[in-house]
Amino acid sequence: MASVEIRDVRKAFGATQVIHGVSIDIVDGEFVILVGPSGCGKSTLLRMVAGLENVTGGEIRIGERVVNDVPPKERDIAMVFQNYALYPHMTVADNMAFSLKLRNAPKSEIEARVKKAADILGLGHLLDRYPRQLSGGQRQRVAMGRAIVRDPQVFLFDEPLSNLDAKLRVQMRTEIKELHQRLKTTTVYVTHDQIEAMTMADKIVVMHDGIVEQMGAPLELYDRPANMFVAGFIGSPAMNFIKGSITANGKAVFRTEGGLELPLATAPAGADGRPAVYGIRPEHFVIDEANGIPAEVVVVEPTGSETQVFAKLGGQDIVGVFRERVTVGPGDTIPLTPNPALVHLFDAQTGQRL
Amino acid sequence: MSVSADSIPAAPSSRWSLSRLAHDHNVLGVLFLLPAAAFLLVFLTYPLGLGVWLGFTDTRIGRSGIFVGLENYQLLWEDHIFWLSVFNTILYTTVASVLKFGLGLWLALLLNERLPFKAFFRAIVLLPWVVPTVLSAIAFWWIYDAQFSIISWALIKIGLIDSNINFLGDATNARASVIAANVWRGIPFVAISLLAGLQTIPPSLHEAATLDGATSWQRFRHITLPMLTPIIAVVMTFSVLFTFTDFQLIYVLTRGGPLNATHLMATLSFQRAIPGGQLGEGAAIAVAMIPFLLAAILFSYFGLQRRRWQQGGAD
């Protein structure tokens, strides 16, 4: 096991720069998830750590060693690919043993290691099968088995759950997390799914357009997003953004463009009259018959455990999520109050947190 | 109560009407099959059958023959020129196929790399295959000319040899020369087909193998080659069939000479049947090729059977 240090790393394909100086510290044994929309550079960054892409600038260290110019096979890492990249002409056992065979490991050791990995992943009865004869989840597990057998310093996962159906994805999520708790191997995991990031990571790195927007523990990102991008990316359904300005004379309130007044716990110093964006998570609306601001319901989506209400508040689209049963229909009005303690304010221009 | 379509009694007169026939799957099936079946019958079965029949007769050009049983084959059995042509054909096919496979695979691997002007090179590689055989054969005829050969000229100028090489006049040289021409012509087919096969191998497999610690030779040996075997089997079967039945190249370059050293079964068959007029004997030689071709097809049939790893559920 080892730490991974990414120091001001840049990547350009020809004249196009795709990663603009990214620095991430990954502690030994940590489970770090790189998350971001397609094209944000997260997979490229992972492939640079693996050694499948050259580093244009900056430095990558695995353990104490700078690996910029170390060939992939000497980096002591194992990678799980999105399409699993199982060798179709080899059995499950051969797939897992391939790296050991190339290293000329003794046969007894290969067998022992494959068996151990198969036991960990519950693959024992599938060792003689070929990848085509396996289900998606089983292939996923073989791909992880191939990584485990190597007993590497670092595990790299490149969107490993994207090809699975929703139910299996949830199950494998738990399995991967459990596996990490058991093996305690440093893990870098790439995904575009913020739920995966929230549920599995020790540390989340939110990337966007080749830069790190914010990094921190999952709940840190949820509770104190550094900017509107992170605020909108983490959490589902996404945070509501309401445009307007701050009024700090006497009681602090937020005046929307439509003229509504939304409550604020405190206003940032010297913010009176400042144009800003009022961010409130859907789950932080309360139905308040007495003081609520009337919102016109557009669509109601019950999921059983909760109800999502899409509505118009002062002319702006918002969504609220309620654990209690809500009996409203389209066209009704619903009195909503944002919980002032859980409001996020962002600068209207820069999108940074105020 | 609902009335299903079946329970409505059909009017007796319409029972065998055209519209009813047109909706019968069996009738339609036969109708759709007919053109293809007729085509196969007229252009494949009939000539093949006629060839086999002629092989059992003493037909000559301009005179219909009579059935002579295995007489033609008995003659061929004792005919050392026929056996020489069998030997030539096998030698020609084996050497040319091995070379075409080796060079074609090499070329395919090269073209699969990131090269500048990749599309241009891929197009250029196809040229020998596109040019009509007779045309390229004539070009080779010049290249191999006893007096004006550009190869001899170049080697003399460089100072490697003193006199012209007798490419097509010497038995060994002639064999090597026709094989070289055939290889030149056949490489594109092998190379482009294998290139297509190479491109179906997902790059992530190579990446995974790289991370697993495989060198480029090990990646070729353990990933590329096994995944390419199904397409190699198809391509080489076709290549062997084309080479075994080759005619044009030999006929233009050497006409089977010198001293029948380059006579293939196909050229000998033509030689005996048309210029020699012995249609029956020529047909018998052609029919004698069938067992060899069948063997090649059977070999590929077993080679082509889906390997275990290709079976099972879809992706």
XYZ file of C-alpha atoms in Angstrom:
669
model
C 0.000 0.000 0.000
C 1.121 3.496 -0.699
C 0.109 7.094 -0.807
C -0.451 8.834 -4.126
C 0.522 12.413 -4.680
C -0.627 14.350 -7.712
C 1.202 17.630 -7.935
C 0.126 20.351 -10.409
C -0.493 17.768 -13.123
C -1.334 18.976 -16.601
C -2.322 17.128 -19.725
C -2.598 18.310 -23.284
C -3.583 16.362 -26.372
C -1.817 18.305 -29.101
C -2.784 21.918 -28.632
C -5.823 21.129 -26.512
C -5.160 21.255 -22.810
C -7.598 19.048 -20.936
C -6.188 19.106 -17.412
C -5.046 22.450 -16.082
C -2.898 21.812 -13.056
C -4.511 19.370 -10.649
C -3.107 18.613 -7.205
C -4.500 15.833 -5.028
C -3.016 14.140 -1.992
C -4.159 10.620 -1.375
C -3.202 9.138 1.952
C -2.185 5.510 2.301
C -5.296 3.355 2.467
C -7.680 6.108 1.454
C -10.643 5.611 -0.894
C -10.684 8.644 -3.151
C -13.325 9.215 -5.793
C -12.836 11.516 -8.746
C -16.244 12.658 -9.837
C -17.422 15.061 -12.481
C -19.403 15.307 -15.700
C -18.204 13.681 -18.946
C -15.144 15.333 -20.366
C -13.970 16.843 -17.082
C -10.656 14.978 -17.286
C -11.197 12.507 -14.467
C -10.548 9.389 -16.556
C -7.526 11.004 -18.185
C -6.125 11.771 -14.756
C -6.657 8.171 -13.664
C -4.990 6.889 -16.824
C -2.022 9.114 -16.105
C -1.728 7.587 -12.653
C -1.876 4.162 -14.312
C 0.743 5.163 -16.850
C -1.507 4.677 -19.868
C -1.218 8.382 -20.733
C 1.866 10.566 -20.606
C 2.002 13.389 -18.123
C 2.370 16.719 -19.914
C 3.368 18.652 -16.824
C 3.594 18.235 -13.063
C 4.444 15.202 -11.017
C 2.779 11.981 -9.907
C 4.214 10.067 -6.961
C 3.226 6.609 -5.834
C 4.691 6.037 -2.406
C 7.949 7.956 -2.403
C 8.682 7.438 -6.068
C 8.002 9.882 -8.891
C 6.374 7.694 -11.537
C 6.033 10.141 -14.436
C 8.445 8.092 -16.542
C 7.949 4.680 -14.942
C 6.286 2.195 -17.311
C 2.845 0.993 -16.161
C 3.932 -2.505 -15.244
C 6.527 -1.197 -12.806
C 4.112 1.112 -11.000
C 2.588 -1.709 -8.987
C -0.978 -0.663 -9.597
C -4.013 -2.625 -10.751
C -6.851 -1.196 -12.760
C -10.477 -2.188 -13.255
C -11.842 -0.950 -16.583
C -15.320 0.236 -17.401
C -15.807 -2.598 -19.896
C -13.852 -4.917 -17.532
C -11.311 -5.731 -20.285
C -11.399 -9.430 -19.433
C -9.401 -11.594 -21.823
C -12.215 -13.386 -23.687
C -10.101 -16.390 -24.630
C -9.033 -17.151 -21.079
C -11.002 -18.752 -18.277
C -11.753 -16.813 -15.133
C -8.835 -18.519 -13.396
C -6.464 -17.716 -16.280
C -7.653 -14.136 -16.385
C -6.798 -13.723 -12.740
C -3.529 -15.621 -13.019
C -2.290 -13.811 -16.133
C -0.185 -11.176 -14.383
C 1.352 -13.745 -12.062
C 2.171 -16.047 -14.973
C 3.905 -13.213 -16.763
C 5.950 -12.632 -13.639
C 6.878 -16.352 -13.663
C 5.463 -16.836 -10.193
C 5.591 -20.453 -8.961
C 2.530 -22.480 -9.829
C 1.609 -23.169 -6.208
C 1.696 -19.473 -5.396
C -0.456 -18.618 -8.415
C -3.033 -21.202 -7.405
C -3.082 -20.019 -3.817
C -3.478 -16.377 -4.749
C -6.190 -17.025 -7.322
C -8.049 -19.183 -4.849
C -7.812 -16.543 -2.164
C -9.098 -13.808 -4.454
C -11.861 -16.087 -5.725
C -12.918 -16.798 -2.160
C -12.994 -13.116 -1.277
C -15.229 -12.395 -4.261
C -17.292 -15.580 -4.237
C -15.997 -16.673 -7.647
C -14.906 -20.170 -6.627
C -17.478 -22.020 -8.740
C -16.836 -19.904 -11.852
C -13.085 -20.410 -12.238
C -13.426 -22.632 -15.327
C -15.880 -20.399 -17.139
C -15.071 -18.001 -19.945
C -16.026 -14.316 -19.638
C -18.813 -14.695 -22.197
C -20.498 -17.216 -19.963
C -20.725 -14.797 -17.053
C -23.298 -12.173 -16.126
C -22.362 -8.511 -15.901
C -21.954 -8.589 -12.156
C -19.804 -11.724 -12.292
C -17.552 -10.161 -14.947
C -17.225 -7.123 -12.761
C -16.141 -9.346 -9.909
C -13.607 -11.181 -12.070
C -12.144 -7.830 -13.087
C -11.754 -6.990 -9.414
C -10.320 -10.435 -8.759
C -7.682 -9.811 -11.404
C -6.739 -6.660 -9.523
C -6.771 -8.283 -6.074
C -4.555 -11.200 -7.139
C -1.763 -8.749 -7.892
C -1.851 -7.360 -4.347
C -0.883 -3.957 -5.717
C -0.017 -0.700 -3.981
C -2.980 1.089 -5.521
C -6.291 0.057 -7.043
C -7.591 2.182 -9.887
C -11.237 1.919 -10.894
C -12.460 3.569 -14.099
C -16.267 3.822 -13.937
C -16.507 0.150 -13.037
C -20.241 0.108 -12.394
C -21.465 2.032 -15.422
C -22.294 -1.079 -17.429
C -24.403 -2.703 -14.720
C -28.143 -2.393 -14.197
C -29.357 -0.166 -11.380
C -29.986 -2.874 -8.828
C -26.656 -4.589 -9.362
C -24.893 -1.260 -9.233
C -26.162 -0.636 -5.731
C -25.122 -4.114 -4.673
C -21.638 -3.858 -6.198
C -21.208 -0.441 -4.621
C -21.566 -2.019 -1.223
C -19.289 -4.899 -2.207
C -16.498 -2.606 -3.377
C -16.728 -0.540 -0.227
C -16.674 -3.655 1.923
C -13.698 -4.961 -0.049
C -11.827 -1.743 0.573
C -12.568 -1.897 4.286
C -11.183 -5.405 4.281
C -8.073 -4.930 2.144
C -7.356 -1.295 3.045
C -5.593 -0.769 -0.274
C -5.289 2.809 -1.484
C -7.999 3.250 -4.106
C -8.646 5.860 -6.762
C -12.076 5.496 -8.265
C -13.525 7.461 -11.167
C -17.245 7.907 -11.674
C -19.722 10.412 -13.032
C -22.350 9.286 -10.546
C -22.403 11.517 -7.486
C -24.357 8.917 -5.480
C -21.510 6.436 -5.964
C -19.109 9.140 -4.863
C -21.140 10.088 -1.808
C -21.731 6.534 -0.641
C -18.274 5.044 -1.148
C -15.610 7.695 -0.803
C -13.426 8.725 2.090
C -12.640 11.775 0.033
C -14.373 13.146 -3.037
C -12.604 15.204 -5.672
C -15.095 17.106 -7.806
C -13.609 17.906 -11.199
C -14.942 20.155 -13.928
C -13.292 21.223 -17.192
C -9.887 19.961 -16.145
C -9.675 21.595 -12.733
C -10.544 20.493 -9.210
C -13.634 22.387 -8.066
C -13.511 21.099 -4.519
C -12.250 18.157 -2.548
C -13.214 16.854 0.832
C -15.230 14.310 2.751
C -18.638 13.521 1.220
C -20.712 15.289 3.852
C -18.356 18.261 3.833
C -19.097 18.720 0.154
C -22.787 18.287 0.769
C -22.911 20.703 3.696
C -20.512 23.369 2.487
C -20.157 23.317 -1.284
C -17.449 25.758 -2.330
C -19.273 26.976 -5.404
C -22.419 26.597 -7.436
C -20.942 23.817 -9.574
C -20.270 21.557 -6.600
C -23.563 22.594 -4.996
C -25.459 21.612 -8.103
C -23.460 18.444 -8.758
C -23.601 16.842 -5.320
C -27.062 15.892 -4.098
C -30.062 14.516 -5.904
C -32.331 16.100 -6.918
C -29.989 19.009 -7.475
C -29.946 22.114 -5.307
C -32.389 24.889 -6.194
C -30.789 28.143 -7.268
C -32.886 31.276 -6.957
C -31.551 34.556 -8.322
C -31.990 37.824 -6.457
C -30.167 40.048 -4.008
C -29.340 40.213 -0.320
C -30.991 42.781 1.956
C -29.145 43.220 5.254
C -30.909 46.298 6.697
C -32.306 45.130 10.029
C -33.446 41.536 9.501
C -31.408 39.721 6.818
C -33.557 38.538 3.929
C -33.062 37.505 0.346
C -35.151 39.319 -2.225
C -35.789 37.261 -5.339
C -36.008 38.751 -8.821
C -39.762 38.221 -8.575
C -39.900 40.313 -5.405
C -40.414 37.477 -2.904
C -38.611 37.586 0.423
C -36.793 34.414 1.480
C -35.426 34.012 5.002
C -31.714 34.117 5.798
C -30.106 33.185 9.107
C -27.393 35.787 8.707
C -26.170 37.936 5.866
C -22.485 38.049 4.997
C -20.854 41.298 6.127
C -21.308 44.251 3.789
C -23.569 42.295 1.504
C -26.505 44.663 1.492
C -28.002 44.991 -1.954
C -25.505 42.543 -3.410
C -26.791 40.385 -6.261
C -26.495 36.748 -5.257
C -27.844 33.250 -5.780
C -29.872 31.629 -3.057
C -29.164 27.899 -2.893
C -31.498 25.607 -1.040
C -31.545 21.804 -1.306
C -34.910 20.264 -2.185
C -34.917 18.345 1.097
C -34.496 21.579 3.071
C -37.905 22.987 2.236
C -40.541 22.702 4.927
C -44.292 22.806 4.379
C -45.404 25.646 6.636
C -49.164 26.386 6.528
C -48.762 29.532 8.685
C -45.789 31.394 7.224
C -44.933 29.492 4.037
C -44.515 31.234 0.728
C -47.155 29.955 -1.683
C -45.690 28.022 -4.617
C -47.673 26.730 -7.568
C -47.334 22.971 -7.982
C -46.426 21.803 -11.507
C -45.655 18.102 -11.136
C -45.763 15.689 -8.197
C -43.511 12.606 -8.258
C -44.047 10.183 -5.390
C -41.267 7.591 -4.979
C -42.787 5.908 -1.958
C -40.206 6.887 0.617
C -40.464 10.523 -0.344
C -42.382 12.854 -2.601
C -40.767 15.249 -5.054
C -42.795 18.353 -5.786
C -41.842 20.487 -8.772
C -43.254 23.981 -8.362
C -42.930 27.618 -9.337
C -41.831 29.987 -6.587
C -41.991 33.616 -7.575
C -41.753 32.617 -11.219
C -38.655 30.405 -10.768
C -38.663 26.615 -11.043
C -37.890 24.819 -7.815
C -38.168 21.291 -6.513
C -38.908 20.192 -2.970
C -38.514 16.750 -1.451
C -40.654 15.727 1.497
C -40.458 12.608 3.610
C -44.065 13.008 4.697
C -46.965 12.214 2.390
C -47.971 15.322 0.457
C -51.465 15.423 -0.962
C -51.278 18.143 -3.573
C -51.877 18.061 -7.303
C -50.775 20.164 -10.264
C -52.201 23.682 -10.053
C -52.530 23.621 -6.267
C -50.489 25.967 -4.152
C -48.203 24.679 -1.463
C -46.834 26.879 1.333
C -43.039 26.404 1.470
C -40.391 27.736 3.821
C -36.682 27.170 3.283
C -34.804 26.204 6.425
C -32.696 29.372 6.877
C -29.912 27.494 8.670
C -29.320 25.322 5.602
C -29.291 28.025 2.968
C -26.213 28.523 0.773
C -25.430 31.907 -0.725
C -23.324 32.242 -3.851
C -21.888 35.219 -5.650
C -24.021 35.933 -8.710
C -20.981 36.533 -10.923
C -18.330 34.046 -9.816
C -20.585 31.368 -8.375
C -18.316 31.140 -5.337
C -19.761 30.599 -1.900
C -20.342 33.785 0.105
C -69.041 -13.297 -28.232
C -66.115 -12.615 -30.497
C -65.593 -14.233 -33.833
C -62.010 -15.092 -34.683
C -60.757 -14.813 -38.218
C -60.249 -18.565 -38.508
C -63.824 -19.425 -37.834
C -65.143 -17.532 -40.817
C -65.724 -20.227 -43.475
C -63.782 -19.534 -46.651
C -65.694 -19.500 -49.866
C -64.921 -22.800 -51.643
C -63.955 -21.073 -54.894
C -61.223 -18.986 -53.202
C -59.582 -21.980 -51.603
C -56.856 -22.374 -54.201
C -56.873 -18.842 -55.463
C -53.665 -16.938 -56.184
C -54.106 -14.600 -53.250
C -54.385 -17.553 -50.943
C -51.225 -19.122 -52.391
C -49.417 -15.820 -52.015
C -50.017 -15.982 -48.291
C -48.814 -19.554 -47.846
C -45.369 -19.441 -46.230
C -44.174 -22.645 -47.904
C -45.163 -21.529 -51.367
C -43.619 -18.126 -50.809
C -40.464 -19.697 -49.464
C -40.014 -21.845 -52.549
C -40.760 -18.870 -54.797
C -38.132 -16.712 -53.138
C -35.611 -19.536 -53.255
C -36.060 -20.219 -56.937
C -33.860 -17.472 -58.433
C -30.937 -18.343 -56.186
C -31.428 -22.053 -56.726
C -31.601 -21.582 -60.500
C -28.477 -19.469 -60.428
C -26.554 -22.074 -58.442
C -27.836 -24.858 -60.650
C -26.911 -23.195 -63.939
C -23.587 -21.658 -62.959
C -22.232 -24.053 -60.348
C -23.848 -27.455 -60.321
C -24.113 -27.882 -64.078
C -20.464 -26.966 -64.915
C -19.202 -29.041 -62.011
C -21.346 -31.984 -62.997
C -20.337 -31.597 -66.634
C -16.673 -31.489 -65.604
C -17.000 -34.652 -63.558
C -18.836 -36.375 -66.423
C -16.255 -35.272 -69.007
C -13.578 -36.741 -66.774
C -15.144 -40.168 -67.370
C -15.256 -39.762 -71.167
C -12.773 -39.506 -73.986
C -14.310 -36.313 -75.351
C -12.116 -34.248 -77.612
C -12.751 -30.823 -78.983
C -15.238 -31.111 -81.828
C -16.020 -34.778 -81.123
C -18.323 -35.959 -78.398
C -16.801 -38.843 -76.527
C -18.013 -42.030 -74.968
C -17.915 -43.186 -71.394
C -14.546 -44.737 -70.650
C -14.805 -45.210 -66.901
C -11.610 -44.510 -64.989
C -9.376 -44.703 -68.051
C -8.406 -41.006 -67.860
C -7.482 -41.394 -64.208
C -5.468 -44.541 -64.923
C -3.521 -42.599 -67.543
C -2.939 -39.733 -65.136
C -1.780 -42.161 -62.428
C 1.098 -43.180 -64.668
C 1.722 -39.683 -66.037
C 4.788 -38.175 -64.349
C 3.940 -34.696 -65.671
C 0.623 -34.880 -63.833
C 2.436 -35.854 -60.614
C 4.928 -33.067 -61.187
C 2.055 -30.623 -61.458
C 0.583 -31.974 -58.207
C 3.946 -31.471 -56.528
C 4.263 -27.981 -58.042
C 0.791 -27.024 -56.905
C 1.396 -28.171 -53.353
C 4.787 -26.468 -53.215
C 3.393 -23.286 -54.746
C 0.419 -23.215 -52.387
C 2.382 -24.031 -49.250
C 5.266 -21.641 -49.742
C 3.121 -18.796 -51.078
C 0.510 -19.173 -48.306
C 3.092 -19.234 -45.532
C 4.798 -16.142 -46.941
C 1.511 -14.349 -47.521
C 0.439 -15.090 -43.963
C 3.707 -13.978 -42.390
C 4.134 -10.831 -44.441
C 0.418 -10.024 -44.406
C 0.228 -10.292 -40.617
C 3.328 -8.156 -40.284
C 1.890 -5.534 -42.607
C -1.438 -5.598 -40.761
C 0.318 -5.040 -37.434
C 2.253 -2.132 -38.917
C -0.866 -0.556 -40.401
C -2.659 -0.949 -37.081
C -0.149 1.338 -35.401
C -0.532 5.081 -35.345
C 1.153 6.112 -38.584
C 1.169 9.386 -40.438
C -0.912 9.161 -43.632
C -2.519 5.959 -42.371
C -5.471 6.078 -44.756
C -3.116 6.652 -47.662
C -0.964 3.640 -46.805
C -4.012 1.439 -46.314
C -5.243 2.419 -49.771
C -1.818 1.853 -51.343
C -1.564 -1.608 -49.830
C -4.685 -2.664 -51.674
C -3.249 -1.782 -55.083
C -1.750 -5.183 -55.983
C -5.127 -6.735 -55.230
C -7.031 -4.189 -57.311
C -4.910 -4.429 -60.457
C -6.159 -7.173 -62.787
C -3.985 -10.263 -62.434
C -3.115 -10.375 -66.105
C -1.862 -6.804 -65.976
C 0.335 -7.352 -62.965
C 1.505 -10.644 -64.449
C 2.637 -8.819 -67.583
C 4.480 -6.329 -65.393
C 6.208 -9.201 -63.639
C 6.985 -10.759 -67.002
C 9.016 -7.653 -67.777
C 10.578 -7.589 -64.342
C 11.642 -11.204 -64.880
C 12.686 -10.743 -68.528
C 15.891 -12.582 -69.375
C 17.436 -9.531 -71.080
C 15.677 -6.450 -69.770
C 14.931 -7.418 -66.164
C 15.102 -4.377 -63.945
C 16.218 -6.557 -61.040
C 19.188 -7.952 -62.980
C 20.001 -4.456 -64.234
C 19.900 -2.972 -60.739
C 21.983 -5.766 -59.212
C 24.572 -5.470 -61.996
C 24.747 -1.703 -61.503
C 25.227 -2.165 -57.771
C 27.878 -4.712 -58.618
C 26.422 -7.707 -56.862
C 26.204 -9.886 -59.982
C 27.951 -9.975 -63.365
C 25.325 -11.345 -65.695
C 21.553 -11.299 -66.017
C 19.602 -13.676 -63.804
C 17.684 -16.276 -65.768
C 14.492 -15.799 -63.806
C 12.024 -17.795 -65.849
C 14.401 -20.089 -67.729
C 15.725 -22.080 -64.807
C 13.434 -24.489 -62.935
C 14.233 -23.317 -59.408
C 14.352 -19.644 -60.334
C 11.073 -19.927 -62.202
C 9.348 -21.534 -59.233
C 10.655 -18.871 -56.878
C 9.695 -16.125 -59.305
C 6.081 -17.183 -59.757
C 5.735 -17.670 -56.019
C 7.103 -14.176 -55.430
C 4.617 -12.716 -57.895
C 1.762 -14.606 -56.278
C 2.809 -13.456 -52.811
C 2.990 -9.853 -53.980
C -0.508 -10.153 -55.348
C -1.993 -12.014 -52.373
C -0.571 -10.012 -49.470
C -3.155 -7.200 -49.583
C -6.047 -9.589 -49.088
C -4.407 -11.162 -46.046
C -3.154 -7.856 -44.658
C -6.399 -5.934 -44.977
C -8.521 -8.790 -43.626
C -6.234 -9.275 -40.644
C -6.160 -5.525 -40.110
C -9.949 -5.598 -39.878
C -9.599 -8.384 -37.331
C -6.999 -6.457 -35.352
C -9.311 -3.515 -35.104
C -12.008 -5.562 -33.435
C -9.687 -6.203 -30.476
C -10.633 -3.612 -27.853
C -7.680 -1.365 -26.912
C -8.549 -1.820 -23.248
C -7.416 -5.473 -23.516
C -3.962 -4.297 -24.491
C -4.018 -1.727 -21.724
C -5.057 -4.327 -19.193
C -2.279 -6.626 -20.386
C 0.222 -3.770 -20.195
C -0.783 -3.132 -16.596
C -0.577 -6.874 -15.958
C 3.058 -6.577 -16.947
C 3.055 -7.937 -20.497
C 5.778 -6.840 -22.899
C 4.772 -6.018 -26.453
C 5.792 -9.513 -27.579
C 3.747 -11.079 -24.763
C 0.771 -8.923 -25.676
C 1.035 -10.161 -29.243
C 1.467 -13.769 -28.164
C -1.238 -13.865 -25.472
C -3.794 -11.306 -26.627
C -3.518 -10.443 -30.326
C -2.786 -13.868 -31.750
C -5.420 -15.891 -29.869
C -8.073 -13.294 -30.543
C -7.138 -13.228 -34.209
C -7.232 -17.006 -34.766
C -10.848 -17.150 -35.984
C -10.214 -14.583 -38.700
C -6.835 -16.104 -39.552
C -8.611 -19.403 -40.203
C -11.080 -17.776 -42.627
C -8.521 -15.664 -44.410
C -6.004 -18.443 -44.842
C -8.639 -20.888 -46.074
C -9.575 -18.454 -48.803
C -5.949 -17.688 -49.502
C -5.120 -21.383 -49.870
C -8.111 -21.964 -52.161
C -7.175 -19.003 -54.366
C -3.550 -20.059 -54.558
C -4.272 -23.723 -55.208
C -6.495 -22.868 -58.160
C -4.232 -20.114 -59.523
C -4.055 -20.006 -63.288
C -3.662 -16.539 -64.788
C -0.327 -15.642 -63.241
C 1.378 -18.865 -64.320
C -0.185 -18.820 -67.746
C 1.067 -15.325 -68.486
C 4.509 -15.725 -66.913
C 5.694 -19.222 -67.843
C 2.856 -21.252 -69.372
C 4.007 -24.002 -67.046
C 7.625 -24.027 -68.231
C 10.541 -24.458 -68.121
C 10.230 -28.223 -68.457
C 6.856 -28.125 -66.699
C 8.576 -26.898 -63.536
C 5.835 -24.354 -62.878
C 2.874 -26.289 -64.273
C 0.092 -26.233 -61.739
C -2.866 -28.589 -61.890
C -5.056 -25.765 -63.176
C -2.665 -24.814 -65.992
C -2.011 -28.424 -66.936
C -5.724 -29.111 -67.056
C -6.238 -26.183 -69.413
C -3.175 -27.144 -71.451
C -4.409 -30.685 -72.042
C -8.062 -29.740 -72.543
C -8.010 -26.690 -74.804
C -4.738 -26.353 -76.731
C -4.267 -30.145 -76.531
C -7.895 -30.825 -77.366
C -8.230 -33.675 -74.854
C -11.265 -32.348 -72.993
C -11.786 -35.596 -71.085
C -8.251 -35.741 -69.766
C -8.215 -32.045 -68.880
C -11.469 -32.464 -66.991
C -10.010 -35.420 -65.113
C -7.080 -33.259 -63.952
C -9.472 -30.560 -62.809
C -11.565 -33.134 -60.954
C -8.390 -34.403 -59.292
C -8.082 -31.005 -57.620
C -11.362 -31.519 -55.775
C -10.021 -33.814 -53.035
C -7.287 -31.316 -52.186
C -9.730 -28.423 -52.067
C -12.164 -30.451 -49.981
C -9.360 -31.229 -47.551
C -8.570 -27.530 -47.235
C -12.223 -26.718 -46.632
C -12.605 -29.474 -44.045
C -9.470 -28.302 -42.303
C -10.886 -24.821 -42.054
C -14.310 -26.155 -41.082
C -12.846 -27.750 -38.005
C -10.490 -24.860 -37.445
C -13.352 -22.439 -37.777
C -15.677 -24.094 -35.323
C -16.395 -21.600 -32.609
C -13.920 -22.079 -29.855
C -15.243 -22.535 -26.387
C -14.462 -18.992 -25.384
C -16.592 -17.625 -28.188
C -19.660 -19.498 -27.020
C -22.141 -18.593 -24.354
C -24.224 -15.546 -23.644
C -24.183 -12.396 -25.664
C -22.356 -9.343 -24.403
